[in-house]
Amino acid sequence: MCGRFAQYRIAWEYLEPIGLQLPLVGGVDPKPINRYNVAPRSKVRILHQDPDGLRWDLVPWGWEPFWAKGKRPPAINARGETAATGKFFKAIWADGRCVIPADGWYEWVKDPSDPKQKQPYFIRRCDQQPMYFAGIGQFRRGGSEPKDGDGFVIITADSDQGMVDIHDRRPVVLSPECAANWLDPELPAVEAEEIIHRHGEPVDAFEWYPVGKAVGNVRNEGEELINQIAKNVFDA
């Protein structure tokens, strides 16, 4: 987790619930994003705070420090337990907080009798409202242009209290209020860690259901990817 998600609403449907009274740098596209199969390494709309306001930026999903380049693919997730203290994310933890608005994410469940067969599930909020993944990254600041090495990762936590049957990790999903706090550049590091460890949305805020296997191909796109299908015999 998390290796695929959906981001399909109009930008303002994500921005308004956060309620930050700050200028929006660069504006937003009024058309729906309409991405139902967001994959790693693609450019994704994220929200971060710039010195002159909020920025709704296109940033690659995946990041690595300069000293790790070429040794493995860029990381797409960061474990919440170690993101603040580990060497790998040290350069972006302190001032690289961002929020990744989303409408849900996908997980794959293995067939117990044939591990090569997997059933994809779509996980969304029970109230079907937007969700906000906590993230950290490297992105342009103060009017600068995007540069090589920019990217972001999604912070993950243990899937406990009922979601472990889908996957043992899940994104840290923030409420709109917590998302606003997370974006605040003045937020002390200890309080940022507190948000990650104690203020992610609980498991009972979500629902999940099986979807078609077409989502497994990154070339596939469209609303039909999140449509529920009849349950499979090996559903968890």
mmCIF file of C-alpha atoms in Angstrom:
data_model
loop_
_atom_site.group_PDB
_atom_site.id
_atom_site.type_symbol
_atom_site.label_atom_id
_atom_site.label_comp_id
_atom_site.label_asym_id
_atom_site.label_seq_id
_atom_site.Cartn_x
_atom_site.Cartn_y
_atom_site.Cartn_z
ATOM 1 C CA MET A 1 0.000 0.000 0.000
ATOM 2 C CA CYS A 2 -0.692 2.472 -1.436
ATOM 3 C CA GLY A 3 0.064 1.744 -5.080
ATOM 4 C CA ARG A 4 -2.973 3.046 -6.945
ATOM 5 C CA PHE A 5 -5.708 5.577 -6.134
ATOM 6 C CA ALA A 6 -8.452 7.754 -7.625
ATOM 7 C CA GLN A 7 -8.611 11.549 -7.870
ATOM 8 C CA TYR A 8 -11.529 12.568 -10.061
ATOM 9 C CA ARG A 9 -13.419 15.574 -8.628
ATOM 10 C CA ILE A 10 -13.240 19.282 -9.418
ATOM 11 C CA ALA A 11 -10.339 20.885 -7.540
ATOM 12 C CA TRP A 12 -12.578 23.106 -5.419
ATOM 13 C CA GLU A 13 -14.395 20.052 -4.051
ATOM 14 C CA TYR A 14 -11.110 19.110 -2.383
ATOM 15 C CA LEU A 15 -10.004 22.609 -1.447
ATOM 16 C CA GLU A 16 -13.153 24.072 0.114
ATOM 17 C CA PRO A 17 -13.508 21.578 3.010
ATOM 18 C CA ILE A 18 -9.971 22.388 4.195
ATOM 19 C CA GLY A 19 -11.038 26.010 4.613
ATOM 20 C CA LEU A 20 -7.633 27.689 4.724
ATOM 21 C CA GLN A 21 -7.997 31.450 4.251
ATOM 22 C CA LEU A 22 -4.869 31.820 2.127
ATOM 23 C CA PRO A 23 -4.286 32.949 -1.469
ATOM 24 C CA LEU A 24 -4.282 30.133 -4.006
ATOM 25 C CA VAL A 25 -1.140 30.527 -6.081
ATOM 26 C CA GLY A 26 -1.635 29.914 -9.780
ATOM 27 C CA GLY A 27 -5.348 29.072 -9.631
ATOM 28 C CA VAL A 28 -6.980 25.744 -10.537
ATOM 29 C CA ASP A 29 -8.544 24.097 -13.568
ATOM 30 C CA PRO A 30 -12.368 24.255 -13.298
ATOM 31 C CA LYS A 31 -12.766 20.885 -15.017
ATOM 32 C CA PRO A 32 -12.914 17.575 -13.105
ATOM 33 C CA ILE A 33 -9.576 15.806 -12.763
ATOM 34 C CA ASN A 34 -11.167 12.511 -13.874
ATOM 35 C CA ARG A 35 -8.342 10.189 -12.888
ATOM 36 C CA TYR A 36 -9.557 6.814 -11.671
ATOM 37 C CA ASN A 37 -6.269 4.942 -11.900
ATOM 38 C CA VAL A 38 -3.461 7.142 -10.558
ATOM 39 C CA ALA A 39 -0.219 5.186 -10.746
ATOM 40 C CA PRO A 40 3.270 5.690 -9.259
ATOM 41 C CA ARG A 41 5.707 7.863 -11.221
ATOM 42 C CA SER A 42 2.858 9.841 -12.794
ATOM 43 C CA LYS A 43 2.339 13.530 -11.997
ATOM 44 C CA VAL A 44 -0.407 14.072 -9.438
ATOM 45 C CA ARG A 45 -2.232 17.104 -8.065
ATOM 46 C CA ILE A 46 -1.133 17.787 -4.500
ATOM 47 C CA LEU A 47 -1.660 20.687 -2.110
ATOM 48 C CA HIS A 48 1.180 22.346 -0.236
ATOM 49 C CA GLN A 49 1.800 25.694 1.378
ATOM 50 C CA ASP A 50 4.137 28.137 -0.353
ATOM 51 C CA PRO A 51 5.505 31.331 1.219
ATOM 52 C CA ASP A 52 2.887 33.314 -0.727
ATOM 53 C CA GLY A 53 -0.093 30.975 -0.276
ATOM 54 C CA LEU A 54 -1.415 27.541 -1.159
ATOM 55 C CA ARG A 55 -0.217 25.811 -4.288
ATOM 56 C CA TRP A 56 -2.214 23.185 -6.206
ATOM 57 C CA ASP A 57 0.714 21.578 -7.973
ATOM 58 C CA LEU A 58 1.437 18.720 -10.345
ATOM 59 C CA VAL A 59 4.209 16.679 -8.725
ATOM 60 C CA PRO A 60 5.574 13.192 -9.566
ATOM 61 C CA TRP A 61 4.448 10.396 -7.255
ATOM 62 C CA GLY A 62 7.717 8.992 -5.965
ATOM 63 C CA TRP A 63 10.803 10.446 -4.315
ATOM 64 C CA GLU A 64 14.310 9.494 -3.295
ATOM 65 C CA PRO A 65 17.205 11.410 -1.719
ATOM 66 C CA PHE A 66 20.099 12.267 -4.033
ATOM 67 C CA TRP A 67 22.341 9.625 -2.482
ATOM 68 C CA ALA A 68 19.855 6.829 -3.266
ATOM 69 C CA LYS A 69 19.372 7.580 -6.962
ATOM 70 C CA GLY A 70 19.855 4.584 -9.199
ATOM 71 C CA LYS A 71 19.967 2.096 -6.343
ATOM 72 C CA ARG A 72 16.244 1.249 -6.459
ATOM 73 C CA PRO A 73 12.993 2.758 -7.773
ATOM 74 C CA PRO A 74 11.911 5.939 -5.960
ATOM 75 C CA ALA A 75 9.833 5.314 -2.842
ATOM 76 C CA ILE A 76 6.091 5.964 -3.212
ATOM 77 C CA ASN A 77 5.172 5.461 0.457
ATOM 78 C CA ALA A 78 6.758 6.260 3.813
ATOM 79 C CA ARG A 79 6.017 4.331 6.985
ATOM 80 C CA GLY A 80 4.540 6.683 9.566
ATOM 81 C CA GLU A 81 6.458 4.917 12.311
ATOM 82 C CA THR A 82 9.850 5.895 10.863
ATOM 83 C CA ALA A 83 9.286 8.765 8.400
ATOM 84 C CA ALA A 84 10.195 11.416 10.965
ATOM 85 C CA THR A 85 13.337 9.709 12.232
ATOM 86 C CA GLY A 86 14.751 7.648 9.382
ATOM 87 C CA LYS A 87 17.638 8.775 7.205
ATOM 88 C CA PHE A 88 15.817 8.254 3.908
ATOM 89 C CA PHE A 89 13.164 10.961 4.427
ATOM 90 C CA LYS A 90 15.133 13.302 6.677
ATOM 91 C CA ALA A 91 15.548 15.945 3.959
ATOM 92 C CA ILE A 92 11.802 16.370 3.358
ATOM 93 C CA TRP A 93 10.200 15.624 6.720
ATOM 94 C CA ALA A 94 10.782 19.007 8.354
ATOM 95 C CA ASP A 95 9.430 21.314 5.655
ATOM 96 C CA GLY A 96 8.006 19.073 2.927
ATOM 97 C CA ARG A 97 4.534 18.366 4.244
ATOM 98 C CA CYS A 98 1.793 18.109 1.635
ATOM 99 C CA VAL A 99 -1.710 16.724 1.240
ATOM 100 C CA ILE A 100 -2.809 14.440 -1.587
ATOM 101 C CA PRO A 101 -6.573 14.786 -2.121
ATOM 102 C CA ALA A 102 -8.210 11.549 -3.223
ATOM 103 C CA ASP A 103 -11.517 9.756 -3.562
ATOM 104 C CA GLY A 104 -10.307 6.286 -2.681
ATOM 105 C CA TRP A 105 -7.508 3.804 -3.164
ATOM 106 C CA TYR A 106 -7.100 0.256 -4.426
ATOM 107 C CA GLU A 107 -5.791 -2.875 -2.765
ATOM 108 C CA TRP A 108 -5.397 -6.405 -4.112
ATOM 109 C CA VAL A 109 -6.408 -9.547 -2.172
ATOM 110 C CA LYS A 110 -4.662 -12.818 -3.009
ATOM 111 C CA ASP A 111 -6.647 -15.967 -3.731
ATOM 112 C CA PRO A 112 -5.725 -18.321 -0.829
ATOM 113 C CA SER A 113 -5.660 -21.292 -3.212
ATOM 114 C CA ASP A 114 -3.671 -19.504 -5.935
ATOM 115 C CA PRO A 115 -1.529 -16.519 -4.831
ATOM 116 C CA LYS A 116 -1.016 -15.552 -8.478
ATOM 117 C CA GLN A 117 -4.682 -14.602 -8.688
ATOM 118 C CA LYS A 118 -5.623 -11.303 -7.044
ATOM 119 C CA GLN A 119 -8.923 -9.488 -6.610
ATOM 120 C CA PRO A 120 -8.764 -5.665 -6.595
ATOM 121 C CA TYR A 121 -10.815 -3.705 -4.062
ATOM 122 C CA PHE A 122 -11.703 -0.031 -3.976
ATOM 123 C CA ILE A 123 -11.620 1.628 -0.550
ATOM 124 C CA ARG A 124 -13.430 4.921 0.037
ATOM 125 C CA ARG A 125 -15.002 6.932 2.833
ATOM 126 C CA CYS A 126 -18.400 5.648 3.944
ATOM 127 C CA ASP A 127 -19.828 9.131 3.405
ATOM 128 C CA GLN A 128 -18.135 9.271 -0.032
ATOM 129 C CA GLN A 129 -16.565 12.636 0.788
ATOM 130 C CA PRO A 130 -13.022 13.515 -0.347
ATOM 131 C CA MET A 131 -10.134 12.123 1.652
ATOM 132 C CA TYR A 132 -6.760 13.677 2.299
ATOM 133 C CA PHE A 133 -3.622 11.528 2.332
ATOM 134 C CA ALA A 134 -0.816 12.860 4.499
ATOM 135 C CA GLY A 135 2.328 13.201 2.431
ATOM 136 C CA ILE A 136 5.834 14.625 2.361
ATOM 137 C CA GLY A 137 7.830 15.665 -0.633
ATOM 138 C CA GLN A 138 10.143 17.963 -2.509
ATOM 139 C CA PHE A 139 8.477 20.592 -4.694
ATOM 140 C CA ARG A 140 8.920 24.114 -5.992
ATOM 141 C CA ARG A 141 8.981 26.988 -3.525
ATOM 142 C CA GLY A 142 8.544 30.742 -3.675
ATOM 143 C CA GLY A 143 7.770 30.960 -7.376
ATOM 144 C CA SER A 144 10.609 28.700 -8.496
ATOM 145 C CA GLU A 145 10.143 26.251 -11.356
ATOM 146 C CA PRO A 146 9.804 22.471 -10.860
ATOM 147 C CA LYS A 147 13.186 20.747 -10.916
ATOM 148 C CA ASP A 148 14.709 17.331 -11.283
ATOM 149 C CA GLY A 149 14.269 15.322 -8.108
ATOM 150 C CA ASP A 150 10.870 16.760 -7.166
ATOM 151 C CA GLY A 151 8.358 14.217 -5.946
ATOM 152 C CA PHE A 152 6.202 13.109 -3.035
ATOM 153 C CA VAL A 153 5.378 10.024 -0.991
ATOM 154 C CA ILE A 154 2.221 8.993 0.866
ATOM 155 C CA ILE A 155 2.575 8.267 4.580
ATOM 156 C CA THR A 156 1.161 4.910 5.667
ATOM 157 C CA ALA A 157 0.120 3.284 8.933
ATOM 158 C CA ASP A 158 -0.883 -0.168 10.151
ATOM 159 C CA SER A 159 -4.243 -1.404 8.920
ATOM 160 C CA ASP A 160 -5.858 -2.381 12.196
ATOM 161 C CA GLN A 161 -9.288 -2.963 13.695
ATOM 162 C CA GLY A 162 -10.869 -4.580 10.668
ATOM 163 C CA MET A 163 -9.035 -3.522 7.519
ATOM 164 C CA VAL A 164 -6.210 -6.025 7.908
ATOM 165 C CA ASP A 165 -8.212 -8.472 5.756
ATOM 166 C CA ILE A 166 -7.562 -6.160 2.798
ATOM 167 C CA HIS A 167 -3.950 -5.164 3.433
ATOM 168 C CA ASP A 168 -1.638 -4.722 6.409
ATOM 169 C CA ARG A 169 -0.842 -1.098 5.523
ATOM 170 C CA ARG A 170 -3.041 1.840 4.567
ATOM 171 C CA PRO A 171 -2.549 5.547 3.868
ATOM 172 C CA VAL A 172 -2.834 7.989 6.756
ATOM 173 C CA VAL A 173 -6.092 9.727 5.835
ATOM 174 C CA LEU A 174 -6.670 13.099 7.476
ATOM 175 C CA SER A 175 -9.894 14.950 8.168
ATOM 176 C CA PRO A 176 -10.154 18.381 6.495
ATOM 177 C CA GLU A 177 -9.271 20.016 9.824
ATOM 178 C CA CYS A 178 -6.201 17.844 10.346
ATOM 179 C CA ALA A 179 -5.192 18.368 6.722
ATOM 180 C CA ALA A 180 -5.178 22.130 7.313
ATOM 181 C CA ASN A 181 -2.997 21.670 10.402
ATOM 182 C CA TRP A 182 -0.665 19.319 8.552
ATOM 183 C CA LEU A 183 -0.093 21.956 5.860
ATOM 184 C CA ASP A 184 0.806 24.681 8.348
ATOM 185 C CA PRO A 185 4.573 25.348 7.983
ATOM 186 C CA GLU A 186 4.644 26.600 11.580
ATOM 187 C CA LEU A 187 3.402 23.266 12.944
ATOM 188 C CA PRO A 188 6.052 21.918 15.357
ATOM 189 C CA ALA A 189 7.616 18.607 14.366
ATOM 190 C CA VAL A 190 6.334 16.879 17.499
ATOM 191 C CA GLU A 191 2.768 17.903 16.645
ATOM 192 C CA ALA A 192 3.198 16.683 13.074
ATOM 193 C CA GLU A 193 4.194 13.279 14.443
ATOM 194 C CA GLU A 194 1.172 13.367 16.742
ATOM 195 C CA ILE A 195 -1.125 13.885 13.757
ATOM 196 C CA ILE A 196 0.380 10.886 11.975
ATOM 197 C CA HIS A 197 0.255 8.573 14.975
ATOM 198 C CA ARG A 198 -3.041 9.574 16.568
ATOM 199 C CA HIS A 199 -5.249 11.616 14.264
ATOM 200 C CA GLY A 200 -5.649 9.613 11.084
ATOM 201 C CA GLU A 201 -9.227 8.674 10.224
ATOM 202 C CA PRO A 202 -10.335 5.405 11.895
ATOM 203 C CA VAL A 203 -11.058 2.200 10.025
ATOM 204 C CA ASP A 204 -14.803 2.549 10.508
ATOM 205 C CA ALA A 205 -14.734 5.735 8.393
ATOM 206 C CA PHE A 206 -14.179 3.540 5.307
ATOM 207 C CA GLU A 207 -15.944 0.957 3.202
ATOM 208 C CA TRP A 208 -14.502 -1.360 0.556
ATOM 209 C CA TYR A 209 -15.801 -3.549 -2.234
ATOM 210 C CA PRO A 210 -14.432 -5.620 -5.153
ATOM 211 C CA VAL A 211 -13.929 -4.011 -8.558
ATOM 212 C CA GLY A 212 -12.962 -5.279 -11.983
ATOM 213 C CA LYS A 213 -9.422 -6.385 -12.722
ATOM 214 C CA ALA A 214 -9.026 -3.767 -15.454
ATOM 215 C CA VAL A 215 -7.586 -1.393 -12.848
ATOM 216 C CA GLY A 216 -4.487 -3.578 -12.787
ATOM 217 C CA ASN A 217 -3.403 -2.105 -16.133
ATOM 218 C CA VAL A 218 -2.177 1.488 -15.736
ATOM 219 C CA ARG A 219 -3.344 2.264 -19.267
ATOM 220 C CA ASN A 220 -6.971 1.747 -18.264
ATOM 221 C CA GLU A 221 -8.905 4.785 -17.102
ATOM 222 C CA GLY A 222 -12.507 5.801 -16.495
ATOM 223 C CA GLU A 223 -15.327 5.791 -13.968
ATOM 224 C CA GLU A 224 -16.138 2.126 -14.596
ATOM 225 C CA LEU A 225 -12.955 1.150 -12.737
ATOM 226 C CA ILE A 226 -14.539 1.980 -9.360
ATOM 227 C CA ASN A 227 -17.822 0.182 -10.060
ATOM 228 C CA GLN A 228 -18.578 -2.651 -7.656
ATOM 229 C CA ILE A 229 -18.706 -6.181 -9.083
ATOM 230 C CA ALA A 230 -20.234 -9.386 -7.761
ATOM 231 C CA LYS A 231 -18.147 -10.814 -4.932
ATOM 232 C CA ASN A 232 -15.553 -13.401 -5.812
ATOM 233 C CA VAL A 233 -15.334 -16.764 -4.048
ATOM 234 C CA PHE A 234 -12.079 -15.836 -2.369
ATOM 235 C CA ASP A 235 -13.114 -12.336 -1.185
ATOM 236 C CA ALA A 236 -11.766 -11.357 2.222
#
